[in-house]
XYZ file of C-alpha atoms in Angstrom:
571
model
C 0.000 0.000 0.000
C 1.335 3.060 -0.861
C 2.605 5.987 1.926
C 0.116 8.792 2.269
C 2.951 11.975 1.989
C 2.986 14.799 2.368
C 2.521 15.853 -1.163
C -0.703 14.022 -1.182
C -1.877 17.590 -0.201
C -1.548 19.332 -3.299
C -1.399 16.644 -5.478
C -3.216 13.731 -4.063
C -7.254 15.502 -4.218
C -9.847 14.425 -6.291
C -10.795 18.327 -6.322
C -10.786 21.169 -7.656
C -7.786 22.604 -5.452
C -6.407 19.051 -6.477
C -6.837 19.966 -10.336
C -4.983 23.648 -9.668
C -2.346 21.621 -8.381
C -1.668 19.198 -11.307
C -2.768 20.836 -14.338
C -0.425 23.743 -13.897
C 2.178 21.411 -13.341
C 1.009 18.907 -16.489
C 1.867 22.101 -18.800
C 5.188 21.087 -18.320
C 4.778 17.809 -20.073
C 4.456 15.676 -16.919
C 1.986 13.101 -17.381
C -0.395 11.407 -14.995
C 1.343 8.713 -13.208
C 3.795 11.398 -11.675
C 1.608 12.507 -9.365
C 0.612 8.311 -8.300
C 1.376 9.301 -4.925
C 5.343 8.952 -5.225
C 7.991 10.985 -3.167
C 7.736 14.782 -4.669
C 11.272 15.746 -4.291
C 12.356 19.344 -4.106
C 16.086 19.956 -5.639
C 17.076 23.412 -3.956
C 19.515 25.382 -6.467
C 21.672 28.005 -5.843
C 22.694 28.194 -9.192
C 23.470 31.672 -10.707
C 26.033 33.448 -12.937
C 26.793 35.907 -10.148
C 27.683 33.564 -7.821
C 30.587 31.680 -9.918
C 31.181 29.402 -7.196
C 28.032 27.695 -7.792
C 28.093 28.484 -11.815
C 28.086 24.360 -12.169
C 24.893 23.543 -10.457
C 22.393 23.085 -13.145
C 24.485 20.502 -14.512
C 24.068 18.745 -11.210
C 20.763 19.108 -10.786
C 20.148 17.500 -13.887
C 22.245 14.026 -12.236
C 20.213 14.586 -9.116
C 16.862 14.523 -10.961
C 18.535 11.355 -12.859
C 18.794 9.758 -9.464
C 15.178 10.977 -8.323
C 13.557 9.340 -11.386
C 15.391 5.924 -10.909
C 14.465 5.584 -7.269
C 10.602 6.134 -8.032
C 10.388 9.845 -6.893
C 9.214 13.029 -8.893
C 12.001 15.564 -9.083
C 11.400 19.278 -8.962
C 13.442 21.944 -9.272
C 13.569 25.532 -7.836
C 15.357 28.421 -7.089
C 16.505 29.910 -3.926
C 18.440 33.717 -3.668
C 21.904 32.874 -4.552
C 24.996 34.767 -2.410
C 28.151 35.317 -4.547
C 30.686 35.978 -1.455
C 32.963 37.776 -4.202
C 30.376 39.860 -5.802
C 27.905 40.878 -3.123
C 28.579 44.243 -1.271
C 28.473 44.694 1.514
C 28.790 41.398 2.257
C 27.174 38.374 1.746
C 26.514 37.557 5.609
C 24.414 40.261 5.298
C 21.910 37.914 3.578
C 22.482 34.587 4.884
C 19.776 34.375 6.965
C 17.315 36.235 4.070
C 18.633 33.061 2.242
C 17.164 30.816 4.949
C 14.103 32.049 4.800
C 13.909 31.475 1.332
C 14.489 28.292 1.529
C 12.317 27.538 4.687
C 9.848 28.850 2.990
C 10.132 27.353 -0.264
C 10.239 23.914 1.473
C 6.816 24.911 3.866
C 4.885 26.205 0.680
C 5.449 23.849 -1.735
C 4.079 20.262 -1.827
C 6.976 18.378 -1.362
C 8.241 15.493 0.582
C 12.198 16.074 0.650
C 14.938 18.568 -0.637
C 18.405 18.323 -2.230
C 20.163 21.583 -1.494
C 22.566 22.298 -3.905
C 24.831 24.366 -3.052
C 28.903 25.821 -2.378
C 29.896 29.280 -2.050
C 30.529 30.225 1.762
C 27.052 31.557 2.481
C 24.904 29.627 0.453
C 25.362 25.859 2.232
C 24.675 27.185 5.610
C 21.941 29.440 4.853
C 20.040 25.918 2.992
C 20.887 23.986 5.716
C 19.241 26.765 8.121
C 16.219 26.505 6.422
C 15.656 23.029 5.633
C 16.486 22.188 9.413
C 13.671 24.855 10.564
C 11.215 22.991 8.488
C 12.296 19.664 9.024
C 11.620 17.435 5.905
C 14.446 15.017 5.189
C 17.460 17.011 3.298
C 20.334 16.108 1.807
C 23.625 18.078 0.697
C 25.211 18.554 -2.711
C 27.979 20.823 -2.879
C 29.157 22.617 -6.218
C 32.613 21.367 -5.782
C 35.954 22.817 -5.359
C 37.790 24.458 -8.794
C 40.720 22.946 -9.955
C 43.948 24.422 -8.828
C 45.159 27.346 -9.882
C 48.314 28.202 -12.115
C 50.214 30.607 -12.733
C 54.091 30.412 -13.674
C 54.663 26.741 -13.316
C 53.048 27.391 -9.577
C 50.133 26.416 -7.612
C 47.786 29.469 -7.096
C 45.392 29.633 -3.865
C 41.983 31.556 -4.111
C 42.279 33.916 -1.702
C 45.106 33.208 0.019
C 47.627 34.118 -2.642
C 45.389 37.281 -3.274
C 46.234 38.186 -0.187
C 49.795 37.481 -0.743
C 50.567 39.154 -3.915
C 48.496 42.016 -2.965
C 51.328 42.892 -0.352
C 53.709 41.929 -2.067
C 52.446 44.494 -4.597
C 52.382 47.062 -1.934
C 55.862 46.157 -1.091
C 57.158 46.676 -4.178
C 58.104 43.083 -4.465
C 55.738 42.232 -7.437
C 54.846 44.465 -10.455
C 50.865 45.018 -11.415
C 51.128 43.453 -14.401
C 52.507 39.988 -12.776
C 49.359 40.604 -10.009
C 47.163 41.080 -12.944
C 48.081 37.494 -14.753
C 47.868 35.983 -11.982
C 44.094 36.936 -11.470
C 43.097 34.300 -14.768
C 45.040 31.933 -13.858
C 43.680 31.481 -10.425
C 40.211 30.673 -11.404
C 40.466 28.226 -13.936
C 36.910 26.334 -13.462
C 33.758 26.932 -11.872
C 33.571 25.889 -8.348
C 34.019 26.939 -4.929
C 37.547 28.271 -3.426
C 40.193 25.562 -3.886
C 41.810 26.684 -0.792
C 40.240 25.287 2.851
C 38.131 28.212 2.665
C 34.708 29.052 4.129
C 32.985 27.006 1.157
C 35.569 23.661 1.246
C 35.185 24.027 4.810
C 31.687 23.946 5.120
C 31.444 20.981 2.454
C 33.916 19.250 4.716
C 31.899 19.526 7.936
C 28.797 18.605 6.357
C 30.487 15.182 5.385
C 31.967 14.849 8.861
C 28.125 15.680 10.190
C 26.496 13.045 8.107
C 24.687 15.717 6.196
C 25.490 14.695 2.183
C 27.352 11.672 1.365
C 30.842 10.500 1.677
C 33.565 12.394 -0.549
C 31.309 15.127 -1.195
C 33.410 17.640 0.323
C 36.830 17.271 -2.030
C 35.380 15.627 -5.504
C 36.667 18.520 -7.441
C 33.547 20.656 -9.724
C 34.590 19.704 -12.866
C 34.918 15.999 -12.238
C 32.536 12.972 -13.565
C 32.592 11.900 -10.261
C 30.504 15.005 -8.845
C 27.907 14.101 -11.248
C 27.823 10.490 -10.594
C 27.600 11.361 -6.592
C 24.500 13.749 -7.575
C 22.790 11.020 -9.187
C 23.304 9.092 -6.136
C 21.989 11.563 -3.898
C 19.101 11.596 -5.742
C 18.367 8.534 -5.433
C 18.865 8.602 -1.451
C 17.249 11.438 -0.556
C 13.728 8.930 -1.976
C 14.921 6.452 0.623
C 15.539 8.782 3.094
C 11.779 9.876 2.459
C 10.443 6.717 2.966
C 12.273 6.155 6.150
C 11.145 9.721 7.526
C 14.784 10.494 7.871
C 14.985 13.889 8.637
C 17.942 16.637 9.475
C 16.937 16.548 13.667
C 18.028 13.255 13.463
C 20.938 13.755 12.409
C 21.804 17.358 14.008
C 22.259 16.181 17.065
C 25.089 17.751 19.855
C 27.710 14.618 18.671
C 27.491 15.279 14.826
C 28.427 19.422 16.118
C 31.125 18.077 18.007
C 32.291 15.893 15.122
C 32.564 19.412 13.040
C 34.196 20.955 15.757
C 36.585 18.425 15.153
C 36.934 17.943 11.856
C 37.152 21.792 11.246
C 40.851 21.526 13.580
C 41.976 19.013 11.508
C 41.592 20.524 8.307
C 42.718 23.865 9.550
C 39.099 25.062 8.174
C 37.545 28.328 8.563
C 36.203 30.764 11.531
C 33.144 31.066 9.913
C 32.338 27.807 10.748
C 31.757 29.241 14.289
C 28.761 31.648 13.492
C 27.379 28.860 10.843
C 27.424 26.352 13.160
C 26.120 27.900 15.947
C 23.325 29.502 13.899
C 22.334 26.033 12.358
C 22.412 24.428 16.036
C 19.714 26.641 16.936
C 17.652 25.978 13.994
C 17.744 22.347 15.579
C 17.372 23.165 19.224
C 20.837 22.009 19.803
C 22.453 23.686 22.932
C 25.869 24.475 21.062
C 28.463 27.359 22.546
C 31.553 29.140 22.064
C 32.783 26.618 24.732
C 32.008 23.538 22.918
C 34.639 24.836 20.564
C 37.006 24.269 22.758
C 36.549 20.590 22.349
C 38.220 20.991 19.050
C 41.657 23.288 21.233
C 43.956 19.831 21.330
C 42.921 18.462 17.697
C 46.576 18.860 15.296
C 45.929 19.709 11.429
C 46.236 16.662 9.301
C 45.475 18.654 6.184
C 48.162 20.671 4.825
C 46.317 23.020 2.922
C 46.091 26.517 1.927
C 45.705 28.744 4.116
C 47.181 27.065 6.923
C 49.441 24.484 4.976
C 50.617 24.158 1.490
C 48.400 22.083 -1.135
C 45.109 22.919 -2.143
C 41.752 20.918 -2.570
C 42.069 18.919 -5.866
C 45.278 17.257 -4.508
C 43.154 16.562 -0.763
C 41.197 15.254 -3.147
C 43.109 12.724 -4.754
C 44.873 12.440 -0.809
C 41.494 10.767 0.093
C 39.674 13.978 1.453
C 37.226 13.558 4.591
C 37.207 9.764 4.559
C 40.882 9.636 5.470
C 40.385 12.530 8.051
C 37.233 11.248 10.139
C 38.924 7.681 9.747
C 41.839 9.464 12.086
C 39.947 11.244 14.304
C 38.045 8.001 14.469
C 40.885 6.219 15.741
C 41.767 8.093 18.660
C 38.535 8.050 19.462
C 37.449 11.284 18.189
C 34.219 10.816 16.302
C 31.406 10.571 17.906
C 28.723 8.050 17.407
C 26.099 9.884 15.009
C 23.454 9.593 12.427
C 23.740 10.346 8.939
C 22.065 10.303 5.818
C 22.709 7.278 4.764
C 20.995 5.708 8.101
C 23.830 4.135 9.855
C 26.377 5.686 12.057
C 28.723 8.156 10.870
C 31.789 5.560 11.496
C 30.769 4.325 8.189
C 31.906 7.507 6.046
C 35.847 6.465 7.313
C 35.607 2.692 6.686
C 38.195 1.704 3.657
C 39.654 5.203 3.665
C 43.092 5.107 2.331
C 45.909 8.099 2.800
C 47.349 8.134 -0.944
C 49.565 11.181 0.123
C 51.024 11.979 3.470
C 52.296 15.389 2.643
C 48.620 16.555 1.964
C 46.928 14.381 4.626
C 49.393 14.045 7.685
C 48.737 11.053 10.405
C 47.283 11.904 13.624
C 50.747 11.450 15.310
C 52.878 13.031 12.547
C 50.945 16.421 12.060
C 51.120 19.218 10.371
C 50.692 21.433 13.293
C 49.794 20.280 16.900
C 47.090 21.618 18.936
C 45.928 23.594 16.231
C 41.655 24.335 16.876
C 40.139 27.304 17.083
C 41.120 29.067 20.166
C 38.265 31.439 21.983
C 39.146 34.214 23.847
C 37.943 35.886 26.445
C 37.979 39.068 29.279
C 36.894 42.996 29.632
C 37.759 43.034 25.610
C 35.874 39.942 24.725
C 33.518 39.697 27.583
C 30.752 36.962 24.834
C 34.220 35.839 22.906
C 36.145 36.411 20.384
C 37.964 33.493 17.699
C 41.379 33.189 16.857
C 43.093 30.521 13.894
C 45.946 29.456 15.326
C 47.216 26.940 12.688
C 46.825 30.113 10.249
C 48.878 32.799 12.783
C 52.707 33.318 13.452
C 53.373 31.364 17.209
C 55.378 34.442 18.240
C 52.402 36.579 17.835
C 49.440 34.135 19.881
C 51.244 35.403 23.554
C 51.187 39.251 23.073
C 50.883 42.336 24.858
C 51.078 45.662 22.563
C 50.241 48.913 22.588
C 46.326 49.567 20.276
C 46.275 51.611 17.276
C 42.370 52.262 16.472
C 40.556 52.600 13.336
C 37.009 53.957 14.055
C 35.535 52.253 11.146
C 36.305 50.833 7.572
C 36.573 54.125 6.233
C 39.188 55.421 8.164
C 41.348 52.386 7.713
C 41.004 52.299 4.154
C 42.660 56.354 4.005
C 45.090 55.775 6.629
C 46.420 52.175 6.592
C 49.364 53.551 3.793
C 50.543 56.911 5.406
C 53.938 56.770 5.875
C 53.908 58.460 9.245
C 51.007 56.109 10.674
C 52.611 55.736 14.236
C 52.720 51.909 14.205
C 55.568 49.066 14.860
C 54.798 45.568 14.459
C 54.590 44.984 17.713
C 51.644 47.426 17.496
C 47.856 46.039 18.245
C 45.445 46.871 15.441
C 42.061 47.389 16.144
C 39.017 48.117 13.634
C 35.638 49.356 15.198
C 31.733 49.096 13.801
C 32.306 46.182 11.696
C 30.034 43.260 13.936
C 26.612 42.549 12.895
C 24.839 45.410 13.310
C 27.681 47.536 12.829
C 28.520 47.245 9.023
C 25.964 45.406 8.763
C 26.483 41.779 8.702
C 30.155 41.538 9.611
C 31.738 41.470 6.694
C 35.427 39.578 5.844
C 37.521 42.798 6.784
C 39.000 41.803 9.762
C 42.433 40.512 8.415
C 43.094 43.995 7.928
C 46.086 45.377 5.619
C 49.603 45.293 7.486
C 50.257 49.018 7.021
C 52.484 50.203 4.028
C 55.467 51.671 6.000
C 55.868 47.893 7.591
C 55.200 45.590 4.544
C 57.947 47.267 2.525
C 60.408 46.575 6.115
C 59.079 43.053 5.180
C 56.552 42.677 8.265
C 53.854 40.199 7.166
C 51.723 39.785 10.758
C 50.901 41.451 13.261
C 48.176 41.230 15.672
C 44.632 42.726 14.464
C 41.437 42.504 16.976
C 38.159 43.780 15.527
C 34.365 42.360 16.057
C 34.329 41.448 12.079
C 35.054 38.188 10.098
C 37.846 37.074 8.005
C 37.821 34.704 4.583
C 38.605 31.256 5.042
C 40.730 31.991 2.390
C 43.004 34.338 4.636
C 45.548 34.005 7.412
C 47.581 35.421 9.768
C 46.981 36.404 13.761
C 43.642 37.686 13.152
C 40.978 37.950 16.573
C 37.750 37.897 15.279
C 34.169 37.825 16.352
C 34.622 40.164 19.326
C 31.701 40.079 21.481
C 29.021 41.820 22.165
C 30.193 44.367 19.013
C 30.879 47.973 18.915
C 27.414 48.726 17.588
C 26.076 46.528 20.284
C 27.763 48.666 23.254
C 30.589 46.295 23.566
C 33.714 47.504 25.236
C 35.565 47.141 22.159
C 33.855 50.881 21.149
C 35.886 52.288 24.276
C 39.183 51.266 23.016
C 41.613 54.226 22.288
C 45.243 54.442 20.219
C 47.722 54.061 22.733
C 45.798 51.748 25.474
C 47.566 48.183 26.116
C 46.003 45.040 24.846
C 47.129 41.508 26.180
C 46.004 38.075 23.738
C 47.642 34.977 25.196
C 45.715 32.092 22.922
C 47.028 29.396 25.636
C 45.484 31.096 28.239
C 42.164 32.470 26.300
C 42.485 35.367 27.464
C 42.073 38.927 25.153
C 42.474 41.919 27.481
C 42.367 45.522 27.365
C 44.710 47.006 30.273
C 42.476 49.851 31.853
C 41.466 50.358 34.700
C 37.182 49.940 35.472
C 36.745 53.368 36.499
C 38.602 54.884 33.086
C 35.953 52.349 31.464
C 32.764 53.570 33.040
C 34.021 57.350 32.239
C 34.474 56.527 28.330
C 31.190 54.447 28.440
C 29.310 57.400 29.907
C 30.414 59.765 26.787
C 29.760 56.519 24.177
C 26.864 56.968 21.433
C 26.589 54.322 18.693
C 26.892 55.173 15.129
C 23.757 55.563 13.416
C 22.452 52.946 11.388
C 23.561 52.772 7.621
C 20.300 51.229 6.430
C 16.390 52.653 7.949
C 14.051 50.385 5.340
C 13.873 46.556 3.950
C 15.520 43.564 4.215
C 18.749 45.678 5.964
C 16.712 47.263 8.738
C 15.163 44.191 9.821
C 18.581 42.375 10.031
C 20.142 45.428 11.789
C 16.745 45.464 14.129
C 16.830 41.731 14.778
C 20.669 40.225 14.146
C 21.872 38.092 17.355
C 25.639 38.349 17.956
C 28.395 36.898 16.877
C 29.041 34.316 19.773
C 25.059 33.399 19.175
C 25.712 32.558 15.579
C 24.135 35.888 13.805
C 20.886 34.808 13.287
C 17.788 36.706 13.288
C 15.961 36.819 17.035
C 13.015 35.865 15.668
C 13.990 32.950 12.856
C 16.054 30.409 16.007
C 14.047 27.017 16.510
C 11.710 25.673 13.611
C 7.795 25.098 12.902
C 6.946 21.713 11.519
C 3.162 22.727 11.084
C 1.260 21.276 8.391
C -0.223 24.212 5.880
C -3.755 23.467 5.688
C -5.084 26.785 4.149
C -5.517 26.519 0.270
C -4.704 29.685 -2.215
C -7.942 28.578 -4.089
C-alpha cells in the first residue's frame, strides 16, 4: 500500500484545489502517473552566474533529478536567492539568513516530501541547511565542488590566500601590477568553490563529517565525472531517506556538532564555521556554545592546505579527502557516534579510507601542526568571545601584549592604513571598530586587515589585528575575530583608544584591554553608537533583529523551527 505523503496535499485531491495543483504542473509535459502518490522531491539550487562558485549547479541538478527518477520519486526543481561571497557588497553575511528564509519557505509552501540543497559558495550551504532544518523534511547536501587548482608560472595558485599574498607583495614593491594582474586568470580556472580550505571547502567538509550529504562530497573537485555520478546518487537517497522519515533533527544532534568541531581543527578550516554552526544548532534546538569549541583546542591539522598548509583541494582530493580525516579522528577516538544520511552511524563515512599522500593528509601522530583548533578568547575586551586561527597565525604573535592603534571604522582604515607616518611598529595592536553585525551590517570579511604600508615594505607580514568582524577562510595570519558583544552593540571594544595596552595569550584564552574599570565607566558614559547605515527593507530588519556573533548571527526571531502542516488553500 502506498505511503500517504505529504505531497498528497496538493497533489493527491480528487478536487478542484487538487486539479490547480496538477494541471499547472502537467503544462510542463508531466503526465499522470507522476503525481501516483510517489515521493515529490524538491532539488534546492543556488545556481546563478553571479555567484561563480556555484556556476556548475544546473548541470548537477540535472544528475540529481537522474537519481530521483530511478528511485521512483518526482524531481522538482527551484530556485533559492543565490549569495556570490565575491560579488555581493556589503557582504554576503548580510543575507544569509534572508537566504534561509527562502528556503524555509520554499520547502513549507510547496508540496513536497524532501529537498536536495545544492549548493557551495561560503554563504549559500549554511543558509540551505538553516532553512531546511527549521522545516524539518528530510534534506540532503550537494555541494558545487571545489575548482581545480590554480596556475600561474609553473606554480600552484590559492583563491584567496595568494590574493592576499601578492596584494602585499604588490604594496611592497616586491611584485609588479602586471605579474598581479596574470595571476588573477590563472587562479580561477573552473567553476567551483575556493580551492583553498576556505569558508565554502570548509563547510562541504563539515557537512560530510556531520552526516549531512554523502561521503567524498566535500573534495570531488567541480569539474569531475565523479561530482555528477555522486548527484545522481543523492538523488536517489534522498527517496529512501523519504520513505524512512529520515529527517535533518536526526541527524543534528550535539555529537554530529562536536564531530565538526573536530573535523574543522583538523583541516585547519575556517572561523566562519563558528557563526554557521552555531546559527544552524539553533535551527535544531541544539544547545551548542563558544565553549564547545574548545573541544576541538587539542585536535593537530592533518590537512596541509592553503591557508594554513601548502596544497590545495584537488590534490586533498586525490589524498582521500574527509574519509581519510574522520577515519583518524576516528581512531583516537574522536568521532562521535552519530546519524547520517545514509541511516547508519557516521563511522561508516571512514571505513576503507586510504591516505594516498602523506604530505597533503598528515597522520594523527605526525601532524602538520599540533594543537591547532580554534582558540576562543575571552575578558573585559571579549567579555561573549572572540575566535582566533591558530594553525593560520605566526606562534610568536598568539602570547602578546602591545600597545592599540584604532581605526574607528572601515573608512578610516582604508585612508590611513598607507601613510607613511602612521605611528605603528609591528609589535603594534590593530584594532578596527563598527564592523560586527549590526555595525557594518552583517560583519563582513575585513577583519584581516592590511599590514600598514610603511611595515610591509620593512618586510613585516603579521601582526596582531582585533576587531568584532570576520575574516575569509581563504586568509591568514593572527587575526581575533568575532569580538563580542560588538561595537554597535555597546561592547567595550567601542571604548578602546590608540595608545591603550592590549594583552592576547591564545594558551590562556584570554584577550584583554589594560584599563582600569573606572577609566571604562568614564568613556562608556560619553559613548553613542553610530547611526544605522540602512532605515528600510531587508537591511533594517537584520540590523533590528541580528543576534551576535558568539550566538551565531541569526535573526531573534527565525532560532528554533515550525513543523506545522499548511492546511489553508490559495484557491
Amino acid at each position: 500500500m502506498t505511503k500517504t505523503r505529504r505531497s498528497a496535499a496538493w497533489y493527491g485531491k480528487l478536487d478542484k484545489d487538487g486539479f490547480i495543483h496538477r494541471s499547472w504542473m502537467k503544462n510542463q509535459g508531466f503526465p499522470d502517473h507522476a503525481f501516483d502518490g510517489r515521493p515529490v522531491i524538491g532539488i534546492c539550487n543556488t545556481w546563478s552566474e553571479l555567484t561563480p562558485c556555484n556556476a556548475g549547479l544546473r548541470d548537477l541538478a540535472e544528475a540529481v533529478k537522474r537519481g530521483v527518477w530511478e528511485a521512483g520519486g518526482f524531481p522538482v526543481e527551484f530556485p533559492v536567492m543565490s549569495l556570490g561571497e565575491t560579488q555581493m557588497k556589503p557582504t554576503a553575511m548580510l543575507f544569509r539568513n534572508l537566504l534561509s528564509m527562502d528556503v524555509e519557505e520554499s520547502i513549507r509552501a510547496y508540496g513536497i516530501d524532501g529537498v536536495v540543497l545544492l549548493g557551495g559558495c561560503d554563504k549559500t550551504t549554511p543558509g540551505q541547511i538553516m532553512g531546511a532544518a527549521s522545516v524539518d523534511l528530510p534534506s540532503i547536501v550537494v555541494s558545487s565542488g571545489p575548482m581545480l587548482n590554480g596556475k600561474w608560472k609553473g606554480r600552484e595558485v590559492g583563491s584567496g590566500t595568494d590574493v592576499w599574498k601578492f596584494s602585499e607583495a604588490v604594496r611592497a614593491g616586491e611584485m609588479t601590477l602586471q605579474d598581479f594582474m596574470a595571476a588573477e586568470s590563472g587562479m580561477s580556472r573552473s567553476v567551483g568553490v575556493c580551492m583553498t580550505m576556505g569558508t565554502a571547502s570548509t563547510m562541504a567538509s563539515l557537512c560530510e563529517a556531520m552526516g549531512l550529504c554523502l561521503p567524498t562530497n566535500a573534495a570531488l573537485p567541480a569539474v569531475d565525472a565523479r561530482r555528477k555520478a555522486l548527484a545522481h546518487l543523492t538523488g536517489k537517497r534522498i527517496v529512501e531517506m523519504v520513505d524512512e522519515d529520515l529527517k535533518p533533527s536526526d541527524i543534528l544532534t550535539k555529537e554530529a556538532f562536536l564531530n565538526a568541531i573536530r573535523a574543522n581543527a583538523a583541516v585547519g578550516g575556517s572561523t566562519n564555521a563558528v557563526v554557521h554552526l552555531l546559527a544552524i544548532a539553533g535551527r535544531v534546538g541544539v544547545d551548542l556554545t563558544l565553549k564547545d569549541f574548545e573541544d576541538g583546542t587539542d585536535v593537530p591539522l592533518l590537512a596541509n592546505c592553503m591557508p594554513s598548509g601548502t596544497y590545495l583541494m584537488e590534490d586533498f582530493c586525490y589524498a582521500g579527502g574527509m574519509p581519510v580525516i574522520l577515519s583518524e579522528l576516528a581512531g583516537q577516538g574522536l568521532l562521535a557516534p552519530a546519524k547520517t544520511v545514509l541511516g547508519g552511524d557516521i563511522s561508516v563515512y571512514a571505513d576503507g579510507a586510504e591516505c594516498h599522500d602523506r604530505d597533503v593528509i598528515h597522520a594523527f601522530d605526525a601532524p602538520v601542526k599540533p594543537a591547532a583548533g580554534l582558540r576562543v578568547l575571552r575578558g573585559n575586551l571579549a567579555p561573549d568571545g572572540a575566535i582566533v586561527k591558530p594553525s593560520a597565525a605566526s606562534d610568536h604573535l598568539l602570547e602578546h601584549e602591545g600597545e592599540a592603534y584604532v581605526f574607528e571604522n572601515i573608512e578610516e582604515l582604508k585612508a590611513n592604513i598607507d601613510r607613511d607616518d602612521l605611528p605603528v611598529t609591528p609589535e603594534t595592536i590593530l584594532v578596527l571598530k563598527g564592523c560586527g553585525p549590526k555595525g557594518y551590517p552583517g560583519m563582513a570579511e575585513v577583519g584581516n586587515m592590511p599590514i600598514p604600508a610603511k611595515l610591509v615594505k620593512e618586510g613585516v607580514r603579521d601582526m596582531i589585528r582585533v576587531s568584532d568582524a570576520r575574516m575569509s577562510g581563504t586568509a591568514f595570519g593572527t587575526v581575533i575575530l568575532h569580538v563580542s558583544p560588538e561595537t554597535q552593540a555597546g561592547g567595550p571594544l567601542g571604548l578602546v583608544k590608540t595608545g591603550d595596552r592590549i594583552r592576547v595569550s591564545a594558551k590562556d584564552g584570554i584577550l584583554e584591554l589594560l584599563v582600569d574599570a573606572a577609566e571604562l565607566a568614564t568613556r562608556r558614559a560619553d559613548w553613542t553608537p553610530e547611526p544605522p547605515r540602512y532605515t528600510r527593507g531587508y537591511a533594517k530588519l537584520y540590523i533590528d533583529h541580528v543576534l551576535q556573533a558568539d550566538q551565531g548571527a541569526d535573526l531573534d526571531f527565525l532560532v528554533g523551527k515550525d513543523t506545522r502542516p499548511v492546511t489553508r488553500e490559495s484557491h
